[in-house]
Amino acid sequence: MTLDYSEPAKVTSLRAELRMLVDEHVPRGFLGAFTDDPADLAVTERFSRELGSRRLLTMAWPEEFGGLGAGVLEQTALREEMWAAHEPRGAQYMGLNWVGPVIMRHGTEEQRSLHLPPIASGEVIWCQGFSEPEAGSDLPALRTRATRVEGGWRITGQKVWTSYASMAQWCFLLARTGDPRGRKDGITVFLLDMNQPGVEVRPIPTMLGPHHLNEVYFDDAWVPDSGVLGEVDRGWRIVMDVLSFERIGIARYARCESLLRAAPEALGADAWAELPSGLRERWAAAMVRTRQTRLLAYRLLERAKSGTPPISEAALYRVAVTTLDQEVAEVLMEIVGNAALGTSDGHAVFVREVEDHWRYAQASTVASGTLEINKNTVARAAAGS
Amino acid sequence: MRLDLCPEAVEVGAMVRERIEGEGGVDVLRRCVADPDVRGAVGDMLGELGIWEIDISEGPIELEVAAEVCRAAGRYALPYPVVERLGATGADATALVSARGQAIANHRDLDLTWNALDLEGSRYDLPSGRRLPSATKLAPFGSEVDPVPRGDKAVRGAARLVLLQGWWLLGLLENAIEDTARYTEEREQFGRKLVRFQSVAFQLADMVLESEGSSELAKYALWSITNSADDDDALAEALGLRVALQRAAGVVLRGAHQLHGAMGFTDEVDVSWLSRASQAVRRLPEDSQRTTGAFLSAVERAGYSELGHIATASR
């Protein structure tokens, strides 16, 4: 059996269906849910319901949980098409990509029936309560405390850099239930209802856009016993599951590719030809780099089919895709030139996409495990250390 | 989707590696630099393994096998025109030459029938070649040549040749990384293994990324060139691979030197020889900048097909 990279027909037709839905339901110039315009959030809500009605939202889920049991390639195509279109599912991807699957794997029957249907229909937004002021890359240093009381737990502490917390109904929360010096031991996962008096969300203004990052304060917030996911004190195993899902997560290369491919036409033939040849060469080389990164993603997915791939494989892909994001952003910014700083042409959609991509790319080597952590992981695996 | 080479390719590649290891690995290069006339014996050694019976025009299995042979040869910078012979079109060996009239081809002095192709697929006769009288340490087997244009093209042949050259370079880079990674794990300074210093780990990680990304692209390009019905598409894919490998070679070999410290320049360690031997392959027929220019022209002319979507029909 020789190499085969041909895309199966059903994957190609899925792409066509998704592109048609984007054309139909997502306005031109849409840049994601997290803009100043509330209409953009509404677009994602409508689009998610549309996908939900076609069971495309939960395409990756097993059929017993309302999914289509789609194969890895179809799931990948979905993630690629959505990210290339500025993720019109909005904040849904977190619930769909890993909160749901982790609840399927570790949750009780009650938790599954409470949480999976609303995730599947796109009606609920989750946030991830992981990072703390003193526990960033060093996540096991987290201090948010859960104290057992009759019938449940009281949570006190602070989370930070929490995406979507201002709009989330639920939080996938890590808190310490055991010895404060216990590091990875004594951490428990809680499924916490955000709509309660003990939870306060404070948005952090950033260059990524409004609503994106937040601080979350817990002051005796309440979680019933039924909100504990998995075993008390043994949540780290679940965290590792989450991180491996998350590291595959976003198909960042797909937006890089769609923007690079769109560039010559967006600029127009004459303007394109007038670009310095060295810049067009960087554009061409960036297309190759994008292809390499996409192939690394496919290798990781292929290995994930036969069990969890080594953490170094996921780390290598993360290094590739996050640095790609920034490299491509720089090339695109030079291609659109000063227009990225502002233009009188209100219809300059491509320029706005590039500017948005550049800002967002700045965070890519920090989010979900920093570049430095990932590079250390890769190097130590290479050295057999 | 199948991302692994066929078992025949893996088996033959392992056999060639084992044979070269048995002959001393990079020591074969050391011996041939000391006495270039013994290169013929290297060709005979591969002949004993049946390597010259591989015909890449026969189909995907043969091309995968040839690619793995080139990777195994590149691993030790084997001083013999393995790529040129396995990728030959209409002669014993086909060299890649510059359309700008560059005058060096590796190993053209060897007693084989030769012709040449440039990066656009134009064909040349390569009537003679004599060893460069002033060959530097970077091209110990360089020959002066005078390519004569024939006025016709073999675009597919150029694509395959550039592809195989990419696999050769990939093997060389993989070996350099393995040696460097081992060194950073063994060598201690200030009471710590080198790899425990973050600046060292980061550089090593960058090297690994280049080689792993190139390895995946090399397989993809092989599949694409085998199956695409469009010659221009095949050539663009091959040139894209070369662009990637030239970048990779810069990162990997610079890192290999740096992380080996002063040892990295000595004749004792292999990376020093691999780095030198890579130069002629990285710069001939065109260096990184000019190859990227050729790739840009190919993409602006023929496009760069979407992954997994090549112009139909198996050849």
XYZ file of C-alpha atoms in Angstrom:
700
model
C 0.000 0.000 0.000
C 1.520 3.282 -1.122
C 0.967 6.792 0.206
C -2.483 8.262 -0.326
C -3.493 11.830 0.464
C -6.553 12.075 -1.773
C -9.534 13.605 -0.040
C -12.514 11.224 0.112
C -15.552 12.418 -1.845
C -17.742 12.631 1.266
C -15.250 15.012 2.888
C -15.153 17.183 -0.230
C -18.940 17.340 -0.326
C -19.050 18.204 3.382
C -16.736 21.142 2.654
C -19.053 22.242 -0.138
C -22.072 22.067 2.189
C -20.290 24.073 4.887
C -19.129 26.726 2.422
C -22.686 27.031 1.130
C -24.005 27.470 4.691
C -21.381 30.105 5.414
C -22.270 31.961 2.207
C -25.937 31.826 3.131
C -25.860 32.626 6.856
C -22.671 34.561 7.551
C -22.440 38.132 6.275
C -19.403 39.131 4.224
C -16.834 40.784 6.439
C -17.776 38.772 9.545
C -14.748 38.555 11.835
C -16.017 36.354 14.658
C -18.298 36.747 17.648
C -16.081 38.955 19.763
C -16.396 42.358 18.139
C -18.021 45.564 19.366
C -21.080 44.777 17.274
C -23.657 42.600 19.124
C -25.009 41.570 15.702
C -21.906 39.419 15.255
C -22.726 37.389 18.346
C -26.261 36.943 17.005
C -24.815 35.633 13.723
C -23.002 32.880 15.611
C -26.119 31.941 17.561
C -28.186 31.616 14.388
C -25.426 29.763 12.572
C -24.949 27.324 15.451
C -28.670 26.531 15.511
C -28.546 25.932 11.750
C -25.640 23.519 12.139
C -27.359 21.946 15.156
C -30.487 21.220 13.122
C -28.328 19.372 10.574
C -26.464 17.564 13.393
C -23.298 19.111 12.000
C -22.520 20.800 15.291
C -21.989 17.432 16.954
C -20.812 15.669 13.852
C -17.789 14.325 15.709
C -19.780 12.894 18.599
C -20.786 9.257 18.809
C -24.306 8.561 17.580
C -25.485 7.537 21.077
C -24.911 11.137 22.201
C -26.705 12.721 19.264
C -23.743 12.942 16.934
C -23.041 11.510 13.517
C -20.002 9.485 14.517
C -18.086 11.209 11.744
C -14.556 10.131 10.908
C -11.415 12.068 11.717
C -11.161 13.564 8.243
C -14.689 14.946 8.329
C -14.134 16.397 11.785
C -10.941 17.974 10.531
C -12.656 19.407 7.481
C -15.314 20.929 9.762
C -12.712 22.555 12.006
C -10.783 23.839 8.984
C -13.804 25.285 7.223
C -15.087 26.959 10.384
C -11.780 28.526 11.352
C -11.182 29.716 7.787
C -14.586 31.473 7.985
C -13.686 33.180 11.299
C -15.382 30.529 13.419
C -19.079 31.335 12.874
C -19.907 28.803 15.616
C -18.671 31.484 18.018
C -17.853 30.230 21.481
C -19.374 26.815 20.769
C -16.211 25.100 19.716
C -14.965 24.690 23.272
C -18.100 22.879 24.420
C -18.206 20.761 21.300
C -14.535 19.953 20.916
C -13.641 18.990 24.428
C -16.133 19.783 27.212
C -18.724 17.462 25.664
C -16.285 14.646 24.853
C -14.713 14.854 28.326
C -18.156 14.673 29.974
C -18.947 11.660 27.780
C -15.766 9.980 28.948
C -15.718 10.889 32.641
C -19.242 12.062 33.491
C -22.144 10.343 35.284
C -25.403 9.537 33.508
C -26.935 12.574 35.216
C -24.144 14.869 34.028
C -24.408 13.542 30.493
C -28.131 14.092 30.277
C -27.904 17.545 31.902
C -25.055 18.895 29.778
C -24.750 17.072 26.475
C -28.093 17.993 24.843
C -27.693 21.770 25.279
C -24.095 21.587 23.999
C -25.297 19.538 21.031
C -27.959 22.074 20.093
C -25.637 25.049 20.454
C -27.671 26.647 23.250
C -24.992 26.878 25.902
C -21.579 28.477 26.240
C -18.826 27.079 28.452
C -15.713 28.696 29.810
C -12.558 27.049 31.114
C -11.505 27.908 34.677
C -7.863 26.843 34.565
C -5.248 29.640 34.727
C -4.788 31.697 37.895
C -2.623 34.712 38.680
C -0.003 32.407 40.242
C -0.682 29.375 38.059
C -0.171 30.054 34.357
C 2.172 27.692 32.549
C 2.668 26.077 35.975
C -0.941 24.948 36.188
C -0.446 22.478 39.106
C 0.318 25.502 41.312
C -3.376 26.481 41.248
C -4.841 27.648 44.571
C -8.582 28.148 44.039
C -10.054 26.243 46.962
C -13.072 23.936 47.136
C -14.301 23.127 50.633
C -16.688 20.285 51.276
C -19.998 21.270 52.930
C -23.226 19.385 53.295
C -24.494 18.325 49.856
C -21.706 19.945 47.899
C -18.748 22.303 47.751
C -17.982 25.979 48.336
C -15.475 27.530 45.901
C -13.237 30.483 46.738
C -10.473 31.902 44.588
C -9.644 33.611 41.319
C -9.201 32.576 37.711
C -7.696 34.711 34.981
C -7.418 34.848 31.155
C -10.765 33.050 31.060
C -12.153 33.229 27.524
C -15.916 33.777 27.097
C -16.583 33.990 30.876
C -18.774 37.063 30.401
C -21.201 35.122 28.222
C -20.767 31.586 29.597
C -23.509 29.754 31.497
C -21.162 27.030 32.747
C -17.564 26.800 33.854
C -15.288 23.761 33.603
C -13.424 24.584 36.793
C -10.270 23.245 38.409
C -10.031 23.717 42.176
C -7.875 22.356 44.943
C -9.613 19.909 47.267
C -6.530 18.294 48.754
C -3.200 19.358 50.255
C -2.270 22.909 49.037
C 1.283 21.627 48.357
C -0.024 18.582 46.537
C 0.655 19.864 43.012
C -1.097 17.451 40.634
C -2.661 15.495 43.502
C -5.667 16.991 45.225
C -7.146 18.804 42.216
C -10.802 18.226 41.369
C -12.859 19.156 38.278
C -16.160 20.953 38.959
C -18.965 21.757 36.533
C -20.018 25.111 37.947
C -23.143 27.138 37.157
C -21.950 30.685 36.363
C -25.345 32.261 37.126
C -25.053 32.576 40.905
C -24.194 35.304 43.408
C -20.745 33.957 44.351
C -19.359 34.392 40.818
C -18.121 37.742 39.525
C -16.709 38.237 36.012
C -14.516 41.235 35.188
C -13.605 41.658 31.506
C -9.933 42.382 30.755
C -9.584 44.929 27.953
C -7.164 43.492 25.352
C -6.044 43.938 21.777
C -7.916 40.729 20.908
C -11.326 42.405 21.125
C -14.049 42.783 23.767
C -15.499 39.855 25.767
C -12.535 37.725 25.030
C -10.503 37.512 28.207
C -11.765 37.880 31.744
C -10.978 37.545 35.412
C -13.406 35.386 37.369
C -13.762 35.713 41.150
C -15.358 32.970 43.242
C -16.565 33.934 46.719
C -18.199 30.926 48.342
C -19.674 29.887 44.991
C -21.718 26.711 45.149
C -21.375 23.381 43.347
C -23.528 20.420 44.381
C -21.940 16.971 44.740
C -23.476 16.101 41.392
C -21.245 18.780 39.813
C -18.015 16.921 40.546
C -16.614 15.420 37.321
C -14.703 12.200 37.926
C -13.122 11.510 41.279
C -12.420 14.035 44.026
C -8.686 14.890 44.258
C -7.936 13.062 41.004
C -8.861 15.647 38.416
C -5.391 15.917 36.876
C -6.011 12.874 34.699
C -9.001 14.678 33.200
C -6.895 17.822 32.731
C -4.409 15.869 30.635
C -7.285 14.617 28.507
C -8.517 18.170 28.046
C -5.095 19.505 27.122
C -4.589 16.859 24.486
C -7.987 17.705 22.940
C -7.224 21.405 23.139
C -3.810 21.158 21.563
C -5.278 19.618 18.451
C -8.169 22.074 18.786
C -8.186 25.027 16.458
C -7.158 24.530 12.828
C -5.239 27.808 12.767
C -3.458 26.837 9.567
C -6.798 26.847 7.730
C -7.256 30.618 8.126
C -3.611 31.172 7.208
C -4.189 29.216 4.021
C -7.455 30.891 3.078
C -5.996 34.380 3.588
C -2.813 33.561 1.664
C -4.813 32.093 -1.215
C -7.158 35.077 -1.279
C -4.367 37.658 -1.319
C -3.604 37.961 -5.079
C -7.252 38.371 -6.043
C -8.041 40.652 -3.104
C -5.226 42.975 -4.103
C -6.002 42.864 -7.826
C -3.659 41.740 -10.574
C -1.930 45.089 -11.068
C -1.265 45.777 -7.387
C -0.097 42.205 -6.923
C 2.387 42.488 -9.778
C 3.704 45.725 -8.304
C 4.580 44.112 -4.970
C 8.337 43.607 -4.504
C 9.237 40.169 -5.863
C 10.885 39.366 -2.523
C 7.533 39.848 -0.784
C 5.718 37.628 -3.275
C 8.430 35.030 -2.691
C 7.765 35.212 1.052
C 4.089 34.723 0.253
C 4.906 31.620 -1.799
C 7.188 30.237 0.909
C 4.441 30.855 3.476
C 2.108 28.671 1.386
C 4.635 25.853 1.680
C 4.985 26.427 5.414
C 1.212 26.273 5.755
C 1.100 22.987 3.859
C 3.787 21.526 6.136
C 1.842 22.540 9.234
C -1.388 21.099 7.920
C 0.404 17.827 7.202
C 1.764 17.787 10.760
C -1.812 18.215 11.996
C -2.908 15.263 9.869
C -0.082 13.122 11.209
C -1.107 13.951 14.763
C -4.736 13.082 14.004
C -3.687 9.833 12.345
C -1.700 8.840 15.425
C -4.575 9.860 17.690
C -6.728 7.237 15.955
C -4.684 4.466 17.526
C -4.567 5.913 21.038
C -3.374 9.152 22.583
C -0.263 10.369 20.742
C 2.774 11.250 22.876
C 2.555 14.738 24.365
C 5.685 15.689 22.404
C 3.807 15.121 19.133
C 1.061 17.506 20.183
C 3.678 19.981 21.398
C 5.516 19.849 18.060
C 2.308 20.569 16.179
C 1.531 23.446 18.552
C 4.945 24.984 17.919
C 4.369 24.617 14.175
C 0.876 26.042 14.031
C 1.320 28.941 16.428
C 4.527 30.192 14.836
C 2.918 29.731 11.419
C 0.075 32.004 12.522
C 2.534 34.787 13.309
C 4.762 34.253 10.288
C 1.787 34.382 7.930
C 0.388 37.417 9.759
C 3.607 39.333 9.102
C 3.639 38.456 5.399
C -0.021 39.423 4.986
C 0.450 42.717 6.819
C 3.206 43.662 4.400
C 1.080 42.613 1.444
C -1.802 44.923 2.424
C 0.645 47.644 3.453
C -0.463 50.763 5.282
C -4.113 49.896 4.736
C -3.847 47.649 7.802
C -3.518 50.815 9.879
C -6.741 52.274 8.512
C -8.398 52.943 5.197
C -11.186 55.163 3.962
C -12.560 52.189 2.058
C -15.217 50.762 4.379
C -15.548 47.721 2.103
C -11.921 46.687 2.380
C -12.872 43.293 3.788
C -9.571 41.562 3.128
C -7.585 44.280 4.876
C -9.808 43.991 7.959
C -9.390 40.218 7.952
C -5.617 40.580 7.810
C -5.556 43.149 10.602
C -7.792 40.940 12.740
C -5.606 37.912 11.985
C -2.445 39.786 12.980
C -3.870 40.849 16.347
C -5.232 37.423 17.105
C -2.016 35.707 16.029
C -0.041 37.598 18.663
C -1.745 35.485 21.326
C -1.324 32.153 19.566
C 2.104 31.356 21.058
C 0.759 32.029 24.576
C -2.693 30.451 24.642
C -3.150 26.749 25.532
C 0.467 26.250 26.641
C 3.183 28.720 25.731
C 5.648 28.286 22.920
C 8.439 27.911 25.472
C 6.745 25.058 27.312
C 6.020 23.292 24.041
C 9.567 23.711 22.740
C 10.999 22.262 25.939
C 8.710 19.265 25.554
C 9.800 18.728 21.948
C 13.503 19.055 22.738
C 13.469 16.713 25.698
C 11.647 14.066 23.693
C 14.181 14.435 20.855
C 17.081 14.043 23.280
C 15.381 11.097 24.988
C 15.662 13.096 28.180
C -5.586 8.553 3.668
C -2.317 6.654 4.161
C 0.591 8.606 5.578
C 3.137 5.784 5.675
C 5.454 4.649 2.917
C 4.869 1.200 1.473
C 6.626 -1.730 3.226
C 8.871 -2.318 0.180
C 10.276 1.209 0.497
C 10.841 0.883 4.227
C 12.546 -2.466 3.757
C 14.881 -1.368 0.966
C 15.699 1.896 2.768
C 16.664 -0.060 5.895
C 18.788 -2.435 3.838
C 20.714 0.420 2.215
C 21.253 2.104 5.569
C 22.528 -1.078 7.084
C 24.943 -1.626 4.194
C 26.335 1.910 4.366
C 26.615 1.651 8.158
C 28.549 -1.557 7.598
C 30.969 0.344 5.362
C 31.516 2.952 8.073
C 28.615 5.412 7.554
C 30.016 8.924 7.094
C 33.510 7.364 6.935
C 32.705 6.483 3.313
C 32.575 10.221 2.648
C 35.822 10.781 4.549
C 37.530 8.114 2.422
C 36.231 9.482 -0.868
C 37.265 13.037 -0.053
C 40.774 11.696 0.603
C 40.677 9.730 -2.658
C 37.845 10.691 -5.049
C 38.727 7.814 -7.371
C 37.195 5.271 -4.977
C 33.684 6.673 -5.589
C 33.120 4.079 -8.313
C 33.184 1.368 -5.663
C 30.297 3.083 -3.883
C 28.211 2.707 -7.040
C 29.205 -0.971 -7.236
C 28.177 -1.481 -3.608
C 24.690 -0.149 -4.327
C 24.600 -2.186 -7.519
C 25.119 -5.345 -5.471
C 21.933 -4.442 -3.602
C 20.035 -4.150 -6.894
C 19.474 -0.411 -6.513
C 20.156 0.410 -10.178
C 17.325 -1.865 -11.237
C 14.768 0.494 -9.684
C 12.797 2.266 -12.427
C 10.825 5.189 -11.013
C 8.663 5.497 -14.108
C 7.087 2.143 -13.307
C 4.810 3.409 -10.559
C 4.350 4.624 -7.015
C 6.038 1.683 -5.290
C 9.237 2.199 -7.281
C 9.229 5.941 -6.626
C 8.721 5.376 -2.891
C 11.542 2.850 -2.865
C 13.821 5.267 -4.736
C 12.943 8.050 -2.304
C 13.903 5.897 0.675
C 17.164 4.907 -1.003
C 17.970 8.588 -1.541
C 17.111 9.332 2.096
C 19.411 6.522 3.248
C 22.216 7.782 0.994
C 21.719 11.366 2.139
C 21.868 10.256 5.752
C 25.594 9.630 5.287
C 26.090 12.183 2.483
C 27.094 9.190 0.383
C 29.586 10.457 -2.221
C 27.929 9.065 -5.311
C 25.252 10.406 -7.731
C 22.436 8.289 -6.281
C 19.757 10.939 -6.931
C 21.058 11.609 -10.429
C 21.025 7.921 -11.335
C 17.666 6.996 -9.802
C 16.058 10.133 -11.258
C 17.718 9.808 -14.678
C 15.803 10.512 -17.886
C 17.435 9.203 -21.075
C 20.937 8.627 -19.704
C 22.722 6.817 -16.876
C 22.529 9.975 -14.811
C 20.684 13.304 -15.047
C 22.099 16.370 -13.305
C 20.133 19.434 -12.247
C 21.730 22.555 -13.693
C 21.013 26.245 -13.632
C 19.345 27.904 -16.599
C 21.693 30.828 -15.951
C 24.640 28.875 -17.243
C 26.071 27.811 -13.910
C 28.957 25.528 -14.512
C 29.146 23.020 -11.683
C 27.556 19.580 -11.389
C 28.405 17.040 -8.710
C 30.131 13.845 -9.804
C 29.968 14.623 -13.556
C 33.547 13.404 -13.802
C 32.384 9.833 -13.121
C 32.309 7.495 -16.096
C 28.561 7.401 -16.811
C 26.409 8.777 -19.631
C 24.978 12.124 -18.493
C 22.416 14.715 -19.451
C 20.782 17.531 -17.477
C 17.564 19.376 -16.627
C 16.985 22.810 -15.160
C 14.317 23.808 -12.643
C 11.798 24.524 -15.404
C 12.315 21.113 -16.951
C 14.365 22.250 -19.998
C 16.717 19.552 -21.241
C 20.438 19.829 -21.841
C 23.226 17.657 -23.103
C 26.107 17.465 -20.711
C 28.936 16.408 -23.002
C 31.801 16.490 -20.582
C 32.875 17.319 -17.079
C 36.207 17.577 -15.363
C 36.864 17.879 -11.694
C 37.062 21.449 -10.496
C 40.750 22.236 -10.182
C 39.962 24.647 -7.358
C 37.211 22.634 -5.621
C 36.682 23.856 -2.047
C 35.827 21.827 1.008
C 32.174 22.590 0.184
C 32.198 20.805 -3.185
C 34.904 18.140 -3.200
C 33.149 16.302 -6.053
C 32.163 19.334 -8.104
C 32.818 19.184 -11.859
C 32.953 21.970 -14.381
C 30.261 21.403 -16.998
C 29.002 23.154 -20.099
C 25.286 22.332 -20.523
C 24.077 22.510 -24.152
C 20.324 23.292 -24.476
C 18.367 20.724 -26.490
C 15.300 22.867 -27.008
C 12.814 20.453 -25.453
C 11.431 19.806 -21.985
C 10.968 16.991 -19.483
C 8.951 18.727 -16.773
C 7.892 15.542 -15.021
C 11.498 14.343 -15.016
C 12.612 17.586 -13.382
C 9.883 17.236 -10.760
C 11.053 13.716 -9.870
C 14.687 14.730 -9.770
C 14.005 17.688 -7.482
C 11.849 15.407 -5.329
C 14.598 12.794 -4.930
C 17.152 15.486 -4.181
C 14.779 16.613 -1.416
C 14.676 13.113 0.074
C 18.494 12.956 0.020
C 18.738 16.233 1.909
C 16.044 15.102 4.349
C 18.112 12.038 5.284
C 21.142 14.215 5.887
C 19.216 16.586 8.159
C 17.672 13.745 10.150
C 21.096 12.307 10.877
C 22.449 15.717 11.903
C 19.559 16.178 14.340
C 19.966 12.730 15.872
C 23.656 13.380 16.506
C 22.964 16.811 17.926
C 20.138 15.638 20.172
C 22.345 12.856 21.523
C 25.147 15.331 22.185
C 22.876 17.708 24.136
C 21.768 14.776 26.295
C 25.301 13.480 26.931
C 27.292 16.672 27.334
C 27.122 18.463 30.689
C 28.136 22.009 31.573
C 27.652 23.782 34.891
C 26.489 20.433 36.261
C 23.535 20.151 33.862
C 22.882 18.378 30.616
C 22.953 20.839 27.710
C 19.346 20.068 26.777
C 18.265 21.349 30.213
C 19.339 24.859 29.193
C 16.327 26.486 27.632
C 18.230 28.292 24.881
C 19.656 24.933 23.808
C 16.275 23.193 24.028
C 14.594 25.924 21.987
C 17.167 25.666 19.213
C 16.882 21.883 19.172
C 13.082 22.138 19.021
C 13.351 24.488 16.033
C 15.564 21.938 14.302
C 13.162 19.079 14.995
C 10.248 21.118 13.672
C 12.080 21.793 10.404
C 12.931 18.171 9.850
C 9.543 16.735 10.851
C 7.689 19.294 8.747
C 9.958 18.518 5.798
C 9.487 14.808 6.245
C 5.701 15.095 6.058
C 5.935 17.406 3.051
C 8.367 15.047 1.294
C 5.819 12.222 1.524
C 3.018 14.463 0.326
C 5.073 15.741 -2.615
C 5.931 12.165 -3.552
C 2.267 11.199 -3.638
C 1.313 14.360 -5.507
C 4.013 13.964 -8.145
C 3.146 10.293 -8.635
C -0.561 10.890 -9.055
C -1.006 14.310 -10.563
C -1.873 14.308 -14.238
C -0.552 17.839 -14.608
C 3.211 18.199 -15.146
C 3.304 21.844 -14.043
C 1.465 20.952 -10.857
C 4.009 18.221 -10.155
C 6.907 20.609 -10.696
C 5.398 23.266 -8.406
C 5.027 20.644 -5.675
C 8.650 19.531 -6.080
C 9.940 23.096 -5.966
C 7.848 23.781 -2.862
C 9.557 20.826 -1.197
C 12.967 22.204 -2.144
C 12.042 25.629 -0.717
C 11.126 23.922 2.564
C 14.277 21.819 2.667
C 16.584 24.721 1.953
C 15.086 26.577 4.889
C 15.290 23.426 6.997
C 18.924 22.860 6.070
C 19.825 26.348 7.234
C 18.134 25.943 10.618
C 19.227 22.351 11.241
C 22.870 22.573 10.228
C 23.482 25.967 11.833
C 21.987 24.524 15.014
C 24.013 21.320 14.689
C 27.227 23.332 14.546
C 26.267 25.653 17.376
C 25.024 23.028 19.803
C 28.098 20.861 19.247
C 30.276 23.808 20.244
C 33.849 23.668 18.955
C 33.448 19.928 18.359
C 31.019 20.764 15.578
C 33.801 22.054 13.327
C 36.187 19.169 13.787
C 36.784 16.383 11.298
C 36.087 13.957 14.113
C 32.333 14.508 14.301
C 29.930 13.615 11.496
C 27.900 16.824 11.561
C 30.957 18.721 10.393
C 31.077 16.538 7.258
C 27.324 16.520 6.765
C 27.246 20.307 6.906
C 29.997 20.643 4.302
C 28.522 17.982 2.038
C 25.092 19.591 2.175
C 26.333 22.798 0.623
C 26.645 21.581 -2.957
C 23.159 20.076 -2.799
C 21.655 23.166 -1.189
C 23.242 25.522 -3.714
C 23.057 23.451 -6.921
C 21.357 24.023 -9.215
C 20.030 27.152 -7.454
C 20.313 28.546 -3.945
C 17.426 29.201 -1.602
C 16.491 32.672 -2.869
C 16.530 31.692 -6.536
C 14.670 28.427 -5.889
C 11.965 30.402 -4.097
C 11.800 32.648 -7.160
C 11.378 29.596 -9.388
C 8.680 28.273 -7.068
C 6.851 31.617 -7.122
C 6.892 31.592 -10.937
C 5.555 28.037 -10.955
C 2.761 28.913 -8.517
C 1.794 32.105 -10.345
C 1.708 30.099 -13.571
C 0.171 26.795 -12.482
C -1.249 27.439 -8.987
C -0.541 25.403 -5.863
C -3.249 22.781 -5.664
C -5.214 22.373 -2.447
C -4.030 19.584 -0.218
C -5.451 16.264 -1.357
C -6.874 17.816 -4.540
C -4.604 17.174 -7.485
C -5.583 17.185 -11.120
C -7.230 13.742 -11.185
C -6.308 10.507 -12.923
C -3.450 8.354 -11.952
C -0.779 8.285 -14.629
